[in-house]
Every structure is written in structure tokens, then in C-alpha cells.
Short mmCIF file of C-alpha atoms in Angstrom, two decimals:
data_model
loop_
_atom_site.label_atom_id
_atom_site.label_comp_id
_atom_site.label_asym_id
_atom_site.label_seq_id
_atom_site.Cartn_x
_atom_site.Cartn_y
_atom_site.Cartn_z
CA UNK K 7 118.03 49.78 77.07
CA UNK K 8 120.66 49.03 79.77
CA UNK K 9 123.94 50.53 80.15
CA UNK K 10 126.82 49.42 82.37
CA UNK K 11 129.01 52.99 81.94
CA UNK K 12 130.30 56.19 80.13
CA UNK K 13 133.04 56.86 78.50
CA UNK K 14 134.40 59.91 77.92
CA UNK K 15 136.43 60.30 74.78
CA UNK K 16 138.32 62.89 73.98
CA UNK K 17 141.41 64.29 71.74
CA UNK K 18 144.40 63.66 74.58
CA UNK K 19 147.32 66.12 75.12
CA UNK K 20 150.84 65.86 76.72
CA UNK K 21 152.00 66.41 80.32
CA UNK K 22 155.18 66.43 80.37
CA UNK K 23 157.93 67.81 77.97
CA UNK K 24 159.35 64.39 76.71
CA UNK K 25 155.63 63.48 75.88
CA UNK K 26 155.16 66.48 73.14
CA UNK K 27 156.80 65.06 69.89
CA UNK K 28 155.75 61.47 70.14
CA UNK K 29 151.99 63.26 70.78
CA UNK K 30 152.26 65.21 68.04
CA UNK K 31 152.97 62.73 65.19
CA UNK K 32 150.21 60.37 66.93
CA UNK K 33 147.49 63.69 65.83
CA UNK K 34 149.45 64.13 62.54
CA UNK K 35 150.62 60.63 61.78
CA UNK K 36 149.59 60.32 57.63
CA UNK K 37 148.27 64.05 57.00
CA UNK K 38 151.60 64.85 55.56
CA UNK K 39 152.36 67.92 58.05
CA UNK K 40 156.10 68.89 57.70
CA UNK K 41 158.29 68.05 60.26
CA UNK K 42 159.33 71.79 60.40
CA UNK K 43 155.70 72.73 61.53
CA UNK K 44 155.64 69.90 64.48
CA UNK K 45 159.04 71.93 65.10
CA UNK K 46 157.05 75.20 65.99
CA UNK K 47 154.27 73.31 67.65
CA UNK K 48 156.25 71.32 69.62
CA UNK K 49 157.73 75.02 71.07
CA UNK K 50 154.50 76.32 71.74
CA UNK K 51 154.16 73.35 74.28
CA UNK K 52 157.80 73.86 75.53
CA UNK K 53 156.63 77.58 76.41
CA UNK K 54 154.00 75.96 79.14
CA UNK K 55 156.11 73.37 80.24
CA UNK K 56 155.45 70.68 77.61
CA UNK K 57 151.64 69.91 79.46
CA UNK K 58 148.49 70.24 77.76
CA UNK K 59 145.73 71.35 80.21
CA UNK K 60 143.52 69.60 78.15
CA UNK K 61 143.88 66.22 80.20
CA UNK K 62 143.06 68.05 83.60
CA UNK K 63 140.47 69.64 82.36
CA UNK K 64 138.93 66.34 81.12
CA UNK K 65 139.06 64.81 84.70
CA UNK K 66 137.51 67.85 86.48
CA UNK K 67 134.67 67.17 83.74
CA UNK K 68 134.81 64.60 84.57
CA UNK K 69 134.24 64.29 87.71
CA UNK K 70 131.59 66.91 87.88
CA UNK K 71 129.55 64.84 85.73
CA UNK K 72 129.89 62.21 87.82
CA UNK K 73 128.31 64.23 90.81
CA UNK K 74 125.65 64.78 88.21
CA UNK K 75 124.82 60.99 87.09
CA UNK K 76 124.46 60.85 91.20
CA UNK K 77 121.87 63.50 91.57
CA UNK K 78 119.82 62.46 88.91
CA UNK K 79 120.05 59.02 90.14
CA UNK K 80 121.91 57.01 87.14
CA UNK K 81 124.68 54.26 87.87
CA UNK K 82 126.99 54.48 85.20
CA UNK K 83 130.60 54.49 86.11
CA UNK K 84 132.76 56.48 84.24
CA UNK K 85 136.22 56.01 82.03
CA UNK K 86 138.17 58.02 80.17
CA UNK K 87 139.83 57.60 76.78
CA UNK K 88 141.70 59.38 74.41
CA UNK K 89 142.44 59.54 70.71
CA UNK K 90 146.29 60.60 70.49
CA UNK K 91 147.61 60.53 74.10
CA UNK K 92 147.27 58.52 77.36
CA UNK K 93 145.00 57.16 78.74
CA UNK K 94 144.84 55.78 75.29
CA UNK K 95 141.64 55.07 74.30
CA UNK K 96 142.12 50.84 73.52
CA UNK K 97 143.62 50.95 76.73
CA UNK K 98 140.37 52.20 78.18
CA UNK K 99 138.22 49.76 76.35
CA UNK K 100 139.65 46.95 77.16
CA UNK K 101 140.01 47.62 81.12
CA UNK K 102 135.90 48.30 80.51
CA UNK K 103 135.68 44.64 78.79
CA UNK K 104 137.95 43.11 81.93
CA UNK K 105 135.92 45.37 84.16
CA UNK K 106 132.66 43.67 82.65
CA UNK K 107 131.26 45.99 80.95
CA UNK K 108 128.77 45.24 78.25
CA UNK K 109 127.11 47.70 76.93
CA UNK K 110 128.33 51.48 77.45
CA UNK K 111 127.64 55.37 76.43
CA UNK K 112 130.64 57.10 74.84
CA UNK K 113 130.67 61.57 75.31
CA UNK K 114 132.61 62.69 72.96
CA UNK K 115 134.62 66.27 73.64
CA UNK K 116 133.37 67.39 70.41
CA UNK K 117 129.95 69.67 69.78
CA UNK K 118 129.84 69.18 65.95
CA UNK K 119 129.35 67.17 63.21
CA UNK K 120 132.15 66.75 60.48
CA UNK K 121 135.34 64.58 60.01
CA UNK K 122 137.72 65.23 63.07
CA UNK K 123 134.89 66.42 65.08
CA UNK K 124 132.54 63.94 64.53
CA UNK K 125 133.67 61.34 62.56
CA UNK K 126 137.28 60.45 63.22
CA UNK K 127 135.96 59.39 67.16
CA UNK K 128 133.54 56.75 65.51
CA UNK K 129 137.09 55.07 64.03
CA UNK K 130 138.74 55.78 67.45
CA UNK K 131 135.28 53.55 68.85
CA UNK K 132 136.11 51.21 66.28
CA UNK K 133 139.73 50.60 66.92
CA UNK K 134 139.53 50.35 70.07
CA UNK K 135 136.89 47.77 70.00
CA UNK K 136 138.98 46.09 67.39
CA UNK K 137 142.27 45.86 69.46
CA UNK K 138 140.32 44.50 72.22
CA UNK K 139 138.43 41.93 70.21
CA UNK K 140 136.39 39.48 71.28
CA UNK K 141 134.15 40.58 74.44
CA UNK K 142 134.66 44.42 73.59
CA UNK K 143 131.79 46.48 75.04
CA UNK K 144 129.21 47.66 72.73
CA UNK K 145 129.89 51.29 72.30
CA UNK K 146 126.99 54.11 71.60
CA UNK K 147 128.01 57.86 71.12
CA UNK K 148 125.72 60.57 71.93
CA UNK K 149 124.70 62.91 69.95
CA UNK K 150 126.22 66.23 68.72
CA UNK K 151 125.31 69.04 70.48
CA UNK K 152 126.40 72.34 69.21
CA UNK K 153 122.96 73.78 69.42
CA UNK K 154 121.76 72.26 72.70
CA UNK K 155 120.57 75.03 75.48
CA UNK K 156 122.92 74.62 77.86
CA UNK K 157 125.44 74.85 75.63
CA UNK K 158 124.66 77.79 73.58
CA UNK K 159 123.48 79.29 77.72
CA UNK K 160 127.08 79.01 79.14
CA UNK K 161 128.74 80.31 76.07
CA UNK K 162 126.40 83.23 76.46
CA UNK K 163 126.98 83.94 79.47
CA UNK K 164 130.52 83.75 78.83
CA UNK K 165 130.41 86.36 76.07
CA UNK K 166 128.27 88.86 78.46
CA UNK K 167 130.81 89.05 81.01
CA UNK K 168 133.87 89.18 78.54
CA UNK K 169 132.28 92.15 77.24
CA UNK K 170 131.24 93.78 80.37
CA UNK K 171 134.50 93.41 81.19
CA UNK K 172 135.98 96.07 78.47
CA UNK K 173 134.36 98.86 80.27
CA UNK K 174 133.20 100.24 77.05
CA UNK K 175 130.04 101.54 75.35
CA UNK K 176 128.36 99.39 73.04
CA UNK K 177 129.74 99.22 69.72
CA UNK K 178 133.09 99.79 70.74
CA UNK K 179 134.12 96.25 70.22
CA UNK K 180 133.69 93.57 67.26
CA UNK K 181 132.56 89.73 69.01
CA UNK K 182 134.58 87.12 66.92
CA UNK K 183 133.89 83.66 66.74
CA UNK K 184 136.52 80.74 65.88
CA UNK K 185 136.66 77.07 65.56
CA UNK K 186 139.16 75.13 64.45
CA UNK K 187 140.08 75.25 61.17
CA UNK K 188 139.32 72.01 58.73
CA UNK K 189 140.63 71.19 54.83
CA UNK K 190 138.35 72.80 52.70
CA UNK K 191 137.39 69.21 51.12
CA UNK K 192 137.07 68.18 54.27
CA UNK K 193 134.27 70.57 55.28
CA UNK K 194 132.75 70.29 51.59
CA UNK K 195 132.21 65.85 52.89
CA UNK K 196 130.83 66.82 56.18
CA UNK K 197 127.09 65.69 56.41
CA UNK K 198 124.77 63.64 53.97
CA UNK K 199 125.03 63.75 50.40
CA UNK K 200 122.21 65.61 50.25
CA UNK K 201 122.76 68.24 52.06
CA UNK K 202 125.61 69.67 49.80
CA UNK K 203 128.45 69.49 52.30
CA UNK K 204 129.54 71.75 54.34
CA UNK K 205 127.68 70.59 57.65
CA UNK K 206 130.55 71.69 60.05
CA UNK K 207 131.06 75.24 58.88
CA UNK K 208 127.16 75.64 58.80
CA UNK K 209 127.27 74.46 62.30
CA UNK K 210 129.96 76.58 63.37
CA UNK K 211 127.98 79.51 62.31
CA UNK K 212 124.69 78.05 63.44
CA UNK K 213 126.10 77.95 67.15
CA UNK K 214 127.86 81.42 66.74
CA UNK K 215 123.89 82.87 65.72
CA UNK K 216 122.20 81.17 68.52
CA UNK K 217 124.85 82.52 71.08
CA UNK K 218 125.29 86.08 70.01
CA UNK K 219 121.37 86.12 69.84
CA UNK K 220 121.49 84.75 73.75
CA UNK K 221 123.58 87.15 74.70
CA UNK K 222 122.20 89.90 72.77
CA UNK K 223 124.99 91.17 70.23
CA UNK K 224 123.36 92.23 66.80
CA UNK K 225 127.17 91.75 65.09
CA UNK K 226 130.00 89.29 64.73
CA UNK K 227 131.99 87.61 62.56
CA UNK K 228 133.36 83.79 62.33
CA UNK K 229 136.66 83.19 61.56
CA UNK K 230 139.31 79.89 61.91
CA UNK K 231 142.38 78.84 63.85
CA UNK K 232 144.98 76.53 64.43
CA UNK K 233 144.97 74.87 60.69
CA UNK K 234 148.10 72.33 60.37
CA UNK K 235 148.35 70.62 57.49
CA UNK K 236 150.88 71.33 54.89
CA UNK K 237 150.33 75.02 52.81
CA UNK K 238 149.29 73.51 49.41
CA UNK K 239 146.24 72.27 50.63
CA UNK K 240 143.63 75.01 51.00
CA UNK K 241 141.64 74.87 54.47
CA UNK K 242 138.69 77.44 55.93
CA UNK K 243 139.62 80.94 56.24
CA UNK K 244 140.23 83.90 57.32
CA UNK K 245 142.56 83.05 60.06
CA UNK K 246 141.92 85.20 63.29
CA UNK K 247 145.01 86.43 63.78
CA UNK K 248 144.58 87.70 59.77
CA UNK K 249 141.37 88.69 60.42
CA UNK K 250 142.61 91.26 63.69
CA UNK K 251 144.25 93.40 60.18
CA UNK K 252 141.31 93.75 58.98
CA UNK K 253 138.96 94.13 61.97
CA UNK K 254 141.59 97.36 62.76
CA UNK K 255 141.16 98.30 58.89
CA UNK K 256 137.95 98.98 60.06
CA UNK K 257 138.41 101.13 63.02
CA UNK K 258 138.09 98.52 65.73
CA UNK K 259 139.86 99.07 68.94
CA UNK K 260 138.39 96.18 71.09
CA UNK K 261 137.70 92.62 70.40
CA UNK K 262 136.12 89.81 72.11
CA UNK K 263 137.03 86.52 70.91
CA UNK K 264 134.89 83.70 71.82
CA UNK K 265 136.09 79.67 70.63
CA UNK K 266 133.17 78.41 69.95
CA UNK K 267 134.15 75.61 68.73
CA UNK K 268 136.20 74.21 71.70
CA UNK K 269 134.53 72.91 75.16
CA UNK K 270 137.77 73.33 77.32
CA UNK K 271 140.88 75.93 77.63
CA UNK K 272 143.08 73.19 75.59
CA UNK K 273 146.62 74.16 74.31
CA UNK K 274 145.33 75.55 71.13
CA UNK K 275 143.01 77.88 72.58
CA UNK K 276 145.84 79.14 74.99
CA UNK K 277 148.61 79.29 72.70
CA UNK K 278 146.30 80.11 69.06
CA UNK K 279 144.35 82.82 71.00
CA UNK K 280 145.79 83.78 73.94
CA UNK K 281 149.17 84.14 73.17
CA UNK K 282 149.35 84.18 69.36
CA UNK K 283 146.24 86.64 68.39
CA UNK K 284 146.86 88.18 71.79
CA UNK K 285 150.19 89.36 70.43
CA UNK K 286 149.38 90.68 67.48
CA UNK K 287 146.64 92.32 69.03
CA UNK K 288 148.73 94.53 71.02
CA UNK K 289 151.29 94.89 68.14
CA UNK K 290 148.00 97.05 66.24
CA UNK K 291 147.17 98.27 69.38
CA UNK K 292 143.78 96.51 69.95
CA UNK K 293 142.34 95.32 72.81
CA UNK K 294 141.48 91.93 72.86
CA UNK K 295 139.63 89.37 75.35
CA UNK K 296 138.73 86.29 75.19
CA UNK K 297 135.49 84.61 76.23
CA UNK K 298 135.98 80.84 78.34
CA UNK K 299 134.77 77.61 76.83
CA UNK K 300 132.07 76.03 78.81
CA UNK K 301 133.43 72.96 80.09
CA UNK K 302 134.78 73.82 83.35
CA UNK K 303 130.69 75.20 83.80
CA UNK K 304 128.85 73.22 86.03
CA UNK K 305 125.89 73.35 83.25
CA UNK K 306 128.41 71.31 81.17
CA UNK K 307 127.76 68.16 83.46
CA UNK K 308 124.03 68.38 83.13
CA UNK K 309 124.19 68.77 79.03
CA UNK K 310 126.56 65.72 79.73
CA UNK K 311 123.55 64.02 81.66
CA UNK K 312 120.89 65.09 79.54
CA UNK K 313 122.61 63.62 76.55
CA UNK K 314 122.83 60.40 78.54
CA UNK K 315 119.09 60.40 79.66
CA UNK K 316 117.50 60.84 76.04
CA UNK K 317 119.43 57.02 75.69
CA UNK K 318 118.47 55.56 79.24
CA UNK K 319 115.41 57.15 79.57
CA UNK K 320 113.95 58.39 76.20
CA UNK K 321 113.99 61.86 77.91
CA UNK K 322 113.32 64.89 75.51
CA UNK K 323 116.05 66.25 72.79
CA UNK K 324 116.34 69.82 73.62
CA UNK K 325 118.18 71.64 71.00
CA UNK K 326 117.80 74.81 69.26
CA UNK K 327 118.49 74.78 65.95
CA UNK K 328 117.06 72.98 62.70
CA UNK K 329 119.77 70.40 62.20
CA UNK K 330 118.89 66.98 62.83
CA UNK K 331 120.42 65.70 66.34
CA UNK K 332 122.90 63.36 64.79
CA UNK K 333 126.22 61.48 65.59
CA UNK K 334 124.69 58.86 68.03
CA UNK K 335 126.39 56.02 66.36
CA UNK K 336 126.83 52.11 67.38
CA UNK K 337 130.28 50.61 67.91
CA UNK K 338 131.72 53.48 65.27
CA UNK K 339 129.44 53.12 62.15
CA UNK K 340 129.06 56.49 60.70
CA UNK K 341 125.55 58.26 60.53
CA UNK K 342 125.74 57.38 56.75
CA UNK K 343 128.11 55.45 54.80
CA UNK K 344 129.54 58.00 53.04
CA UNK K 345 129.53 60.67 55.18
CA UNK K 346 132.16 63.21 56.44
CA UNK K 347 135.13 61.75 54.55
CA UNK K 348 136.70 64.21 52.00
CA UNK K 349 137.62 61.29 48.87
CA UNK K 350 133.69 60.98 47.94
CA UNK K 351 133.59 64.56 46.34
CA UNK K 352 135.81 65.92 43.38
#
């Protein structure tokens, strides 16, 4: 099948202080997040000048991917659109239509399944095409890639390098993987009903297992970060900051944190791990080092091109887990009609 372009679809982030509040209102619209929580998160952004690194990191990754596409002999112009801040995906898809794009692939900067990680990007695609109306290009989303060998290898190298930077004998530290928390109900609904749900948390656990095995680290924990919903709604736990107390009580004095749920060092990584968790570790007298994310690794661009080649050339699907290679959807249609919608389950 022929394609005219590749759309890089991401979350978005503010690029100046006056962007912060409207950006956060976009992110939390309809979720019942109290204003005082927005005030708190706004202060986090303002500590970094009101700028999230995510757009800059995405643009750099897009440039690397363009180069990799050229080396692979694949002629696909690249476009950049976001869910929550400029460039908004609706505007980008409108530009694609104006440029004559009729069928495009879509790469999303989330490696996992679940509502926020997968189906919400389908909704972004549906919304953008509806905004354009007649003449909107067909958009084919690339699959989930949490278990791709290049994704795993990049994280594993980061873990090895971070452990080496501790300079302590093996066994003197604890490896902790983190991913963005989601409501328990959303995780229960993630995936097809026949699987019993929880695909998001199970995929995070599997990615952690694969990276730890590649890095030859036998013991590790999987925890969560960045919850933002109302306090009465249960989210996946434990939180990374609370988990540091548990590790201190168990006698650990060094911690290596691997943000397995994130492809780049955007503000939730820089604040929740480097700042909040780092400061709490200092209070506990613990040494905390964080592994990097794969988005700036040249292998990440190679990964994107491999996913593209699966669609344009029928290339081999390379994956390391038993999970099906899901997430490749057309025009925002979900993998299954009722997948990843919390309301479907009691």
C-alpha cells in the first residue's frame, strides 16, 4: 500500500510561561481535576521557565527519523502534531490535506496499550479528520512497540550505564521502573475483554522484565508516577516517592530509576523523578540516579523506520513478548469496539 507522509503524533507541551495554564486545561478537560492541582502543576512548569522540553525533543527525534528514512530509501514527508498544544494535530492534518496528502502513517510517542497510551491517540486522529472534513487524509496508526528489540536495547544500555555510574558493588542498589499511573478502572479496561483487562500494567511489567533481563539485573520493582486525578479515584500504586520510603526501610541506600513508560525526558520525567523523587531521596539519605529515555538514541529513529517498513514493505514484525502486535488502526477506529473504555466494566 502506498503512503504519502508520516505524521508524528505526540502529547504536546508549553513553550513559554503564558502557555502553561491553557495547556494544562487542555490536558485535564473533563477529568474533574481540581483547580488547586492545576495551580501546583503550573508551578512545576514555571520552575523550568514555563517550557516543557517535549516539543524540542520531538523535533530532534523527527529530524533523526527523516535522516533514517532517507538512508532507507523511503520517501515520506514528515509532519508533527500534538494532542494538547501547538502544533495541534487538527491544524497539522489540515495542512497535510492542503499539501495533497491522501494516505499517511501515524507514529505516536507512546509505546503501550491502554486508553491514555493508545486509544486516546485514536480519538485524536478521529477528531483531527472530523475537523478537516471532506478531503481529510486516511491515517493509519503504527503499532505498539514497548517490546521492540531496539526499544528494549536502548533502555537496557541506559540502565547498565546508570548502574555503572553508581560505582558500588552489585547488589548495593535497587532498580526501579516507573511509568505514568492511570486510574485503576482504566487499567482494568485496557485490552480486549477476553484478556481480562490490565493490558497497560501488564505491558509495563513485561517491558521492565525485558529490559532488566537484557541489562542482567535480576531483581527490580515496577512503580508509578505522575497521577493527576481527584483523590477519591483510585490510581495504580505505589507511587515512586512513597516507594523510596519502602526501599529505605528495607535497607537500600542506592536506587536506579528507569522511566520505562516514557520515550523522552519531558517535564513529568524531569519534575517527578529528577526533582521530586530526587529531593525525597536526599531527605532519606539515599543516592538516586535516573536512567535516560530512548527518544534521543539513534536506535529510536531506526525503530520508527522499522515500524514504517512493516506497513510499506511487509517487513518482519520484530518483538520480544507474547503480546499481540496491536495498535495499528485506520482513521481512529480502535483495535476492538469496546477496548480501553473504563465505563464498560463495573
